[in-house]
């Protein structure tokens, strides 16, 4: 087989052919997204905890953006108060 | 989910009216999930129907969701320079309103596998992101023919690499043209080649993100089979993986 690995258009080709490994659906991704983000923040083994999430985030641009946003916001919002701890 | 977390008809632009309306919802919630941090437990206790602090807790929850929605709307607006105007604040409020309805309606589904706030944020961020994507494509035609085909990197290739790249391009075009159904071809071209947000395409077609992604998934599998049949093994890129 001809093996093509070229970094300058790998990403585009990768998006065209998508993840080959099993992946979650968009609905399953949304269901697990908060758990995945908190586990990642706790440096847990997220691939073992949520199999198929990484592949889905590689393949689905919208879910990938949602994940990026949640991870960013959670990282910056650690000081958000709870009802019992409001400032 | 994935079309919209809440039905369009449930939307109210007025924060106060949403908060008031949700205070009247009296669902019987199951017992707390066993694993629950103190903050999450405090949120659930205060939002539980019948609690004396519920109205105030709903108002605080709306404020938290609005903060998340504003964050997302600002972030997404930056990605669409052609979006101007002062309506981004309204979009954030609408997103927070719908997120509040979704969160309170699904409170019994919270399993405590994340912090409550992380769980709640995702609804606000999702509602905000979908709104901005749709606003950015409002009035624009969704292109279903390839507008670009960035397979051959100019000036960076050795002759052998150039030949490989061209070979791949030919094989991909042949596979897209021959192996995919018209619907699969349209979705793949719009979403992957032309960068149309899948939510926008879903709205135009009256379907959901999940249904379109399933079609994209099937199209990609056909592509991989077709490329393999043509003797081409496309290695998955190792860079830029998330997270």
mmCIF file of C-alpha atoms in Angstrom:
data_model
loop_
_atom_site.group_PDB
_atom_site.id
_atom_site.type_symbol
_atom_site.label_atom_id
_atom_site.label_comp_id
_atom_site.label_asym_id
_atom_site.label_seq_id
_atom_site.Cartn_x
_atom_site.Cartn_y
_atom_site.Cartn_z
ATOM 1 C CA UNK A 1 0.000 0.000 0.000
ATOM 2 C CA UNK A 2 1.004 3.540 -0.562
ATOM 3 C CA UNK A 3 1.334 5.224 2.805
ATOM 4 C CA UNK A 4 0.749 8.958 2.755
ATOM 5 C CA UNK A 5 1.741 10.987 5.797
ATOM 6 C CA UNK A 6 2.027 14.705 5.136
ATOM 7 C CA UNK A 7 1.659 17.130 7.967
ATOM 8 C CA UNK A 8 0.504 20.088 5.865
ATOM 9 C CA UNK A 9 -2.698 18.418 4.820
ATOM 10 C CA UNK A 10 -2.911 15.555 7.290
ATOM 11 C CA UNK A 11 -5.484 17.434 9.279
ATOM 12 C CA UNK A 12 -7.700 18.002 6.251
ATOM 13 C CA UNK A 13 -7.362 14.417 5.061
ATOM 14 C CA UNK A 14 -7.945 13.226 8.615
ATOM 15 C CA UNK A 15 -11.164 15.208 8.765
ATOM 16 C CA UNK A 16 -12.246 13.795 5.405
ATOM 17 C CA UNK A 17 -11.741 10.157 6.337
ATOM 18 C CA UNK A 18 -12.537 10.639 10.021
ATOM 19 C CA UNK A 19 -11.538 8.528 12.983
ATOM 20 C CA UNK A 20 -11.171 4.855 12.163
ATOM 21 C CA UNK A 21 -11.554 3.769 15.760
ATOM 22 C CA UNK A 22 -14.945 3.452 17.513
ATOM 23 C CA UNK A 23 -16.397 6.774 18.576
ATOM 24 C CA UNK A 24 -19.300 8.139 20.554
ATOM 25 C CA UNK A 25 -22.301 9.720 18.896
ATOM 26 C CA UNK A 26 -22.939 13.444 19.292
ATOM 27 C CA UNK A 27 -25.666 12.694 21.840
ATOM 28 C CA UNK A 28 -23.365 10.462 23.893
ATOM 29 C CA UNK A 29 -20.644 13.075 23.642
ATOM 30 C CA UNK A 30 -22.910 15.771 25.077
ATOM 31 C CA UNK A 31 -24.028 13.405 27.811
ATOM 32 C CA UNK A 32 -20.444 12.703 28.880
ATOM 33 C CA UNK A 33 -18.861 16.079 28.184
ATOM 34 C CA UNK A 34 -19.004 17.505 31.711
ATOM 35 C CA UNK A 35 -17.638 14.294 33.239
ATOM 36 C CA UNK A 36 -14.879 14.166 30.629
ATOM 37 C CA UNK A 37 -13.814 17.753 31.310
ATOM 38 C CA UNK A 38 -13.768 17.324 35.077
ATOM 39 C CA UNK A 39 -11.856 14.051 34.788
ATOM 40 C CA UNK A 40 -9.311 15.713 32.508
ATOM 41 C CA UNK A 41 -8.913 18.552 35.006
ATOM 42 C CA UNK A 42 -8.262 15.934 37.682
ATOM 43 C CA UNK A 43 -5.680 14.314 35.402
ATOM 44 C CA UNK A 44 -7.588 11.048 35.314
ATOM 45 C CA UNK A 45 -7.233 8.503 32.522
ATOM 46 C CA UNK A 46 -9.961 9.998 30.367
ATOM 47 C CA UNK A 47 -9.521 7.564 27.488
ATOM 48 C CA UNK A 48 -10.191 4.647 29.803
ATOM 49 C CA UNK A 49 -12.999 6.459 31.593
ATOM 50 C CA UNK A 50 -14.816 7.630 28.455
ATOM 51 C CA UNK A 51 -13.876 5.358 25.548
ATOM 52 C CA UNK A 52 -14.676 6.777 22.141
ATOM 53 C CA UNK A 53 -14.757 10.404 23.279
ATOM 54 C CA UNK A 54 -11.335 11.342 21.952
ATOM 55 C CA UNK A 55 -12.134 9.847 18.551
ATOM 56 C CA UNK A 56 -15.426 11.697 18.398
ATOM 57 C CA UNK A 57 -13.832 15.009 19.303
ATOM 58 C CA UNK A 58 -11.335 14.479 16.504
ATOM 59 C CA UNK A 59 -14.098 13.759 14.030
ATOM 60 C CA UNK A 60 -16.834 16.210 14.959
ATOM 61 C CA UNK A 61 -15.882 19.887 14.668
ATOM 62 C CA UNK A 62 -18.947 21.134 16.550
ATOM 63 C CA UNK A 63 -18.510 18.801 19.510
ATOM 64 C CA UNK A 64 -14.802 19.598 19.522
ATOM 65 C CA UNK A 65 -15.608 23.300 19.828
ATOM 66 C CA UNK A 66 -18.111 22.571 22.586
ATOM 67 C CA UNK A 67 -15.471 20.596 24.440
ATOM 68 C CA UNK A 68 -12.872 23.331 24.036
ATOM 69 C CA UNK A 69 -15.310 25.931 25.335
ATOM 70 C CA UNK A 70 -16.334 23.904 28.370
ATOM 71 C CA UNK A 71 -12.744 23.045 29.252
ATOM 72 C CA UNK A 72 -11.695 26.696 28.891
ATOM 73 C CA UNK A 73 -14.623 28.069 30.819
ATOM 74 C CA UNK A 74 -14.313 25.573 33.652
ATOM 75 C CA UNK A 75 -10.609 26.305 33.923
ATOM 76 C CA UNK A 76 -11.349 30.014 34.239
ATOM 77 C CA UNK A 77 -14.403 29.729 36.422
ATOM 78 C CA UNK A 78 -13.089 27.830 39.405
ATOM 79 C CA UNK A 79 -14.088 30.739 41.580
ATOM 80 C CA UNK A 80 -17.753 30.623 40.641
ATOM 81 C CA UNK A 81 -19.662 30.544 43.864
ATOM 82 C CA UNK A 82 -22.076 27.873 44.916
ATOM 83 C CA UNK A 83 -25.225 28.720 46.899
ATOM 84 C CA UNK A 84 -23.426 27.854 50.066
ATOM 85 C CA UNK A 85 -20.190 29.609 49.214
ATOM 86 C CA UNK A 86 -21.290 32.673 47.337
ATOM 87 C CA UNK A 87 -19.111 35.691 47.672
ATOM 88 C CA UNK B 1 -30.619 16.508 22.073
ATOM 89 C CA UNK B 2 -28.336 18.240 19.660
ATOM 90 C CA UNK B 3 -31.058 19.922 17.652
ATOM 91 C CA UNK B 4 -31.751 22.175 20.535
ATOM 92 C CA UNK B 5 -31.768 21.416 24.207
ATOM 93 C CA UNK B 6 -35.217 22.898 24.592
ATOM 94 C CA UNK B 7 -37.986 23.457 22.094
ATOM 95 C CA UNK B 8 -38.065 26.824 20.409
ATOM 96 C CA UNK B 9 -41.539 27.445 21.771
ATOM 97 C CA UNK B 10 -40.231 27.282 25.341
ATOM 98 C CA UNK B 11 -38.039 30.338 24.872
ATOM 99 C CA UNK B 12 -38.682 33.545 26.655
ATOM 100 C CA UNK B 13 -36.505 36.564 26.169
ATOM 101 C CA UNK B 14 -37.278 37.946 29.584
ATOM 102 C CA UNK B 15 -35.004 36.627 32.277
ATOM 103 C CA UNK B 16 -37.366 37.499 35.085
ATOM 104 C CA UNK B 17 -40.239 35.666 33.484
ATOM 105 C CA UNK B 18 -38.126 32.565 32.914
ATOM 106 C CA UNK B 19 -36.944 32.566 36.491
ATOM 107 C CA UNK B 20 -40.523 33.019 37.730
ATOM 108 C CA UNK B 21 -41.826 30.291 35.457
ATOM 109 C CA UNK B 22 -39.191 27.810 36.482
ATOM 110 C CA UNK B 23 -39.859 28.472 40.140
ATOM 111 C CA UNK B 24 -43.326 27.037 39.578
ATOM 112 C CA UNK B 25 -42.015 23.749 38.235
ATOM 113 C CA UNK B 26 -42.538 21.204 40.952
ATOM 114 C CA UNK B 27 -40.887 18.041 39.769
ATOM 115 C CA UNK B 28 -40.217 15.350 42.279
ATOM 116 C CA UNK B 29 -36.487 14.861 42.188
ATOM 117 C CA UNK B 30 -34.787 11.604 43.027
ATOM 118 C CA UNK B 31 -32.433 11.329 45.932
ATOM 119 C CA UNK B 32 -28.996 12.891 45.569
ATOM 120 C CA UNK B 33 -26.470 10.887 43.609
ATOM 121 C CA UNK B 34 -24.170 9.123 46.014
ATOM 122 C CA UNK B 35 -20.937 10.769 44.893
ATOM 123 C CA UNK B 36 -21.515 14.446 45.258
ATOM 124 C CA UNK B 37 -19.157 17.232 46.228
ATOM 125 C CA UNK B 38 -20.318 19.813 48.722
ATOM 126 C CA UNK B 39 -20.917 22.577 46.182
ATOM 127 C CA UNK B 40 -22.992 20.344 43.934
ATOM 128 C CA UNK B 41 -25.006 19.136 46.905
ATOM 129 C CA UNK B 42 -25.648 22.747 47.915
ATOM 130 C CA UNK B 43 -26.870 23.588 44.425
ATOM 131 C CA UNK B 44 -29.208 20.596 44.317
ATOM 132 C CA UNK B 45 -30.558 21.258 47.798
ATOM 133 C CA UNK B 46 -31.295 24.872 47.028
ATOM 134 C CA UNK B 47 -32.923 24.089 43.679
ATOM 135 C CA UNK B 48 -35.116 21.326 45.049
ATOM 136 C CA UNK B 49 -38.853 22.131 44.802
ATOM 137 C CA UNK B 50 -40.272 23.210 48.093
ATOM 138 C CA UNK B 51 -37.024 24.620 49.380
ATOM 139 C CA UNK B 52 -37.234 28.083 50.858
ATOM 140 C CA UNK B 53 -34.255 29.339 48.862
ATOM 141 C CA UNK B 54 -35.369 28.000 45.515
ATOM 142 C CA UNK B 55 -36.319 31.281 43.857
ATOM 143 C CA UNK B 56 -33.039 32.863 44.877
ATOM 144 C CA UNK B 57 -31.115 29.770 43.781
ATOM 145 C CA UNK B 58 -32.782 29.830 40.358
ATOM 146 C CA UNK B 59 -31.841 33.470 39.964
ATOM 147 C CA UNK B 60 -28.225 32.647 40.913
ATOM 148 C CA UNK B 61 -28.216 29.736 38.508
ATOM 149 C CA UNK B 62 -29.422 32.007 35.727
ATOM 150 C CA UNK B 63 -26.620 34.428 36.519
ATOM 151 C CA UNK B 64 -24.066 31.611 36.331
ATOM 152 C CA UNK B 65 -25.482 30.375 33.038
ATOM 153 C CA UNK B 66 -25.523 33.902 31.653
ATOM 154 C CA UNK B 67 -21.855 34.298 32.489
ATOM 155 C CA UNK B 68 -21.081 31.100 30.587
ATOM 156 C CA UNK B 69 -23.264 32.140 27.658
ATOM 157 C CA UNK B 70 -21.572 35.555 27.433
ATOM 158 C CA UNK B 71 -18.177 33.877 27.475
ATOM 159 C CA UNK B 72 -19.180 31.637 24.599
ATOM 160 C CA UNK B 73 -20.905 34.314 22.521
ATOM 161 C CA UNK B 74 -17.883 36.616 22.806
ATOM 162 C CA UNK B 75 -15.558 33.756 21.897
ATOM 163 C CA UNK B 76 -17.619 32.690 18.905
ATOM 164 C CA UNK B 77 -18.137 36.254 17.662
ATOM 165 C CA UNK B 78 -14.383 36.612 17.485
ATOM 166 C CA UNK B 79 -14.303 33.702 15.054
ATOM 167 C CA UNK B 80 -16.780 35.427 12.735
ATOM 168 C CA UNK B 81 -15.384 38.885 11.942
ATOM 169 C CA UNK B 82 -18.326 39.728 9.691
ATOM 170 C CA UNK B 83 -20.665 39.602 12.688
ATOM 171 C CA UNK B 84 -21.273 43.104 13.938
ATOM 172 C CA UNK B 85 -23.910 44.849 15.917
ATOM 173 C CA UNK B 86 -24.915 44.940 19.495
ATOM 174 C CA UNK B 87 -27.139 41.902 19.595
ATOM 175 C CA UNK B 88 -24.569 39.587 21.102
ATOM 176 C CA UNK B 89 -25.873 40.406 24.560
ATOM 177 C CA UNK B 90 -29.376 39.380 23.528
ATOM 178 C CA UNK B 91 -28.053 36.114 22.139
ATOM 179 C CA UNK B 92 -26.364 35.390 25.446
ATOM 180 C CA UNK B 93 -29.538 36.100 27.413
ATOM 181 C CA UNK B 94 -31.588 33.870 25.117
ATOM 182 C CA UNK B 95 -29.007 31.109 25.483
ATOM 183 C CA UNK B 96 -29.007 31.459 29.270
ATOM 184 C CA UNK B 97 -32.812 31.399 29.366
ATOM 185 C CA UNK B 98 -32.987 28.181 27.362
ATOM 186 C CA UNK B 99 -30.122 26.659 29.324
ATOM 187 C CA UNK B 100 -31.928 27.430 32.577
ATOM 188 C CA UNK B 101 -35.035 25.635 31.341
ATOM 189 C CA UNK B 102 -32.926 22.682 30.212
ATOM 190 C CA UNK B 103 -30.976 22.448 33.469
ATOM 191 C CA UNK B 104 -34.040 22.646 35.697
ATOM 192 C CA UNK B 105 -35.930 20.224 33.481
ATOM 193 C CA UNK B 106 -33.080 17.709 33.616
ATOM 194 C CA UNK B 107 -32.150 18.191 37.258
ATOM 195 C CA UNK B 108 -33.232 14.670 38.070
ATOM 196 C CA UNK B 109 -30.826 13.335 35.440
ATOM 197 C CA UNK B 110 -27.760 14.860 37.081
ATOM 198 C CA UNK B 111 -25.797 11.859 38.278
ATOM 199 C CA UNK B 112 -23.056 13.650 40.138
ATOM 200 C CA UNK B 113 -20.349 12.374 37.810
ATOM 201 C CA UNK B 114 -19.088 15.919 37.401
ATOM 202 C CA UNK B 115 -19.461 19.057 39.423
ATOM 203 C CA UNK B 116 -22.944 20.512 39.145
ATOM 204 C CA UNK B 117 -21.629 23.727 37.682
ATOM 205 C CA UNK B 118 -19.671 21.913 34.956
ATOM 206 C CA UNK B 119 -22.821 20.007 34.065
ATOM 207 C CA UNK B 120 -24.868 23.214 33.972
ATOM 208 C CA UNK B 121 -22.285 25.218 32.006
ATOM 209 C CA UNK B 122 -22.400 22.803 29.115
ATOM 210 C CA UNK B 123 -26.036 23.650 28.449
ATOM 211 C CA UNK B 124 -25.336 27.372 28.381
ATOM 212 C CA UNK B 125 -22.236 26.994 26.206
ATOM 213 C CA UNK B 126 -24.071 24.705 23.804
ATOM 214 C CA UNK B 127 -27.062 27.028 23.470
ATOM 215 C CA UNK B 128 -24.792 30.020 22.938
ATOM 216 C CA UNK B 129 -22.549 28.302 20.399
ATOM 217 C CA UNK B 130 -25.453 27.065 18.297
ATOM 218 C CA UNK B 131 -26.997 30.533 18.274
ATOM 219 C CA UNK B 132 -23.799 32.234 17.139
ATOM 220 C CA UNK B 133 -23.130 29.647 14.433
ATOM 221 C CA UNK B 134 -26.632 30.100 13.081
ATOM 222 C CA UNK B 135 -26.379 33.874 13.287
ATOM 223 C CA UNK B 136 -23.084 33.797 11.421
ATOM 224 C CA UNK B 137 -24.675 31.849 8.580
ATOM 225 C CA UNK B 138 -27.967 33.702 8.560
ATOM 226 C CA UNK B 139 -28.836 34.680 4.992
ATOM 227 C CA UNK B 140 -25.897 32.791 3.548
ATOM 228 C CA UNK B 141 -26.277 29.927 1.167
ATOM 229 C CA UNK B 142 -24.794 26.663 2.359
ATOM 230 C CA UNK B 143 -22.278 25.577 -0.283
ATOM 231 C CA UNK B 144 -22.613 21.924 -1.257
ATOM 232 C CA UNK B 145 -19.921 21.950 -3.955
ATOM 233 C CA UNK B 146 -16.245 22.010 -2.971
ATOM 234 C CA UNK B 147 -15.049 25.606 -2.583
ATOM 235 C CA UNK B 148 -11.484 24.555 -1.883
ATOM 236 C CA UNK B 149 -9.481 21.411 -2.094
ATOM 237 C CA UNK B 150 -6.341 21.952 -0.033
ATOM 238 C CA UNK B 151 -4.674 18.673 -0.699
ATOM 239 C CA UNK B 152 -1.533 19.731 -2.477
ATOM 240 C CA UNK B 153 0.769 21.912 -0.454
ATOM 241 C CA UNK B 154 2.402 24.432 -2.772
ATOM 242 C CA UNK B 155 6.132 24.858 -2.584
ATOM 243 C CA UNK B 156 6.664 22.362 0.203
ATOM 244 C CA UNK B 157 6.725 19.120 -1.633
ATOM 245 C CA UNK B 158 9.399 16.941 -3.025
ATOM 246 C CA UNK B 159 8.466 15.413 -6.367
ATOM 247 C CA UNK B 160 7.616 12.159 -4.616
ATOM 248 C CA UNK B 161 5.462 13.898 -2.007
ATOM 249 C CA UNK B 162 3.725 15.902 -4.692
ATOM 250 C CA UNK B 163 2.943 12.742 -6.604
ATOM 251 C CA UNK B 164 1.586 11.083 -3.461
ATOM 252 C CA UNK B 165 -0.551 14.088 -2.676
ATOM 253 C CA UNK B 166 -1.957 14.193 -6.201
ATOM 254 C CA UNK B 167 -2.588 10.461 -6.067
ATOM 255 C CA UNK B 168 -4.502 10.882 -2.849
ATOM 256 C CA UNK B 169 -6.500 13.804 -4.240
ATOM 257 C CA UNK B 170 -7.508 11.806 -7.304
ATOM 258 C CA UNK B 171 -8.463 8.804 -5.171
ATOM 259 C CA UNK B 172 -10.457 10.948 -2.740
ATOM 260 C CA UNK B 173 -12.345 12.709 -5.502
ATOM 261 C CA UNK B 174 -13.108 9.386 -7.153
ATOM 262 C CA UNK B 175 -14.289 7.901 -3.865
ATOM 263 C CA UNK B 176 -16.417 10.915 -3.004
ATOM 264 C CA UNK B 177 -17.933 10.918 -6.470
ATOM 265 C CA UNK B 178 -18.419 7.183 -6.775
ATOM 266 C CA UNK B 179 -18.826 5.622 -3.364
ATOM 267 C CA UNK B 180 -21.034 8.093 -1.524
ATOM 268 C CA UNK B 181 -24.758 8.696 -1.831
ATOM 269 C CA UNK B 182 -25.761 12.229 -2.902
ATOM 270 C CA UNK B 183 -26.775 13.080 0.687
ATOM 271 C CA UNK B 184 -23.525 11.742 2.098
ATOM 272 C CA UNK B 185 -21.586 13.691 -0.511
ATOM 273 C CA UNK B 186 -23.442 16.902 0.318
ATOM 274 C CA UNK B 187 -22.856 16.546 4.057
ATOM 275 C CA UNK B 188 -19.184 15.641 3.702
ATOM 276 C CA UNK B 189 -18.553 18.482 1.258
ATOM 277 C CA UNK B 190 -20.445 21.085 3.260
ATOM 278 C CA UNK B 191 -19.098 20.211 6.693
ATOM 279 C CA UNK B 192 -15.552 19.039 6.016
ATOM 280 C CA UNK B 193 -14.506 20.682 2.765
ATOM 281 C CA UNK B 194 -16.410 23.954 3.056
ATOM 282 C CA UNK B 195 -16.477 24.284 6.838
ATOM 283 C CA UNK B 196 -20.222 24.743 7.230
ATOM 284 C CA UNK B 197 -21.101 24.243 10.911
ATOM 285 C CA UNK B 198 -23.026 21.007 11.299
ATOM 286 C CA UNK B 199 -25.671 22.785 13.401
ATOM 287 C CA UNK B 200 -26.321 25.197 10.546
ATOM 288 C CA UNK B 201 -26.663 22.399 8.028
ATOM 289 C CA UNK B 202 -28.922 20.525 10.453
ATOM 290 C CA UNK B 203 -31.181 23.540 10.845
ATOM 291 C CA UNK B 204 -31.418 24.053 7.069
ATOM 292 C CA UNK B 205 -32.321 20.406 6.580
ATOM 293 C CA UNK B 206 -34.706 20.166 9.496
ATOM 294 C CA UNK B 207 -32.678 17.510 11.239
ATOM 295 C CA UNK B 208 -30.256 17.222 14.143
ATOM 296 C CA UNK B 209 -26.521 17.413 14.619
ATOM 297 C CA UNK B 210 -26.497 13.773 15.661
ATOM 298 C CA UNK B 211 -28.350 12.565 12.585
ATOM 299 C CA UNK B 212 -26.062 14.508 10.248
ATOM 300 C CA UNK B 213 -22.971 13.288 12.050
ATOM 301 C CA UNK B 214 -24.181 9.714 11.633
ATOM 302 C CA UNK B 215 -24.404 10.370 7.889
ATOM 303 C CA UNK B 216 -20.924 11.882 7.930
ATOM 304 C CA UNK B 217 -19.618 8.900 9.889
ATOM 305 C CA UNK B 218 -21.040 6.473 7.306
ATOM 306 C CA UNK B 219 -19.620 8.550 4.453
ATOM 307 C CA UNK B 220 -16.180 8.529 6.014
ATOM 308 C CA UNK B 221 -16.277 4.780 6.479
ATOM 309 C CA UNK B 222 -17.115 4.364 2.795
ATOM 310 C CA UNK B 223 -14.252 6.708 1.917
ATOM 311 C CA UNK B 224 -11.779 4.682 3.946
ATOM 312 C CA UNK B 225 -12.940 1.459 2.289
ATOM 313 C CA UNK B 226 -12.712 3.033 -1.165
ATOM 314 C CA UNK B 227 -9.214 4.351 -0.508
ATOM 315 C CA UNK B 228 -8.104 0.982 0.835
ATOM 316 C CA UNK B 229 -9.503 -0.677 -2.275
ATOM 317 C CA UNK B 230 -7.448 1.764 -4.348
ATOM 318 C CA UNK B 231 -4.344 0.721 -2.434
ATOM 319 C CA UNK B 232 -4.060 3.893 -0.372
ATOM 320 C CA UNK B 233 -3.658 3.792 3.385
ATOM 321 C CA UNK B 234 -4.238 7.200 4.875
ATOM 322 C CA UNK B 235 -2.365 7.512 8.141
ATOM 323 C CA UNK B 236 -4.209 9.378 10.857
ATOM 324 C CA UNK B 237 -2.485 12.571 11.866
ATOM 325 C CA UNK B 238 -0.874 12.432 15.246
ATOM 326 C CA UNK B 239 -0.805 16.177 15.838
ATOM 327 C CA UNK B 240 -3.546 18.408 17.138
ATOM 328 C CA UNK B 241 -5.449 15.737 18.952
ATOM 329 C CA UNK B 242 -7.842 16.856 21.613
ATOM 330 C CA UNK B 243 -7.667 17.232 24.425
#
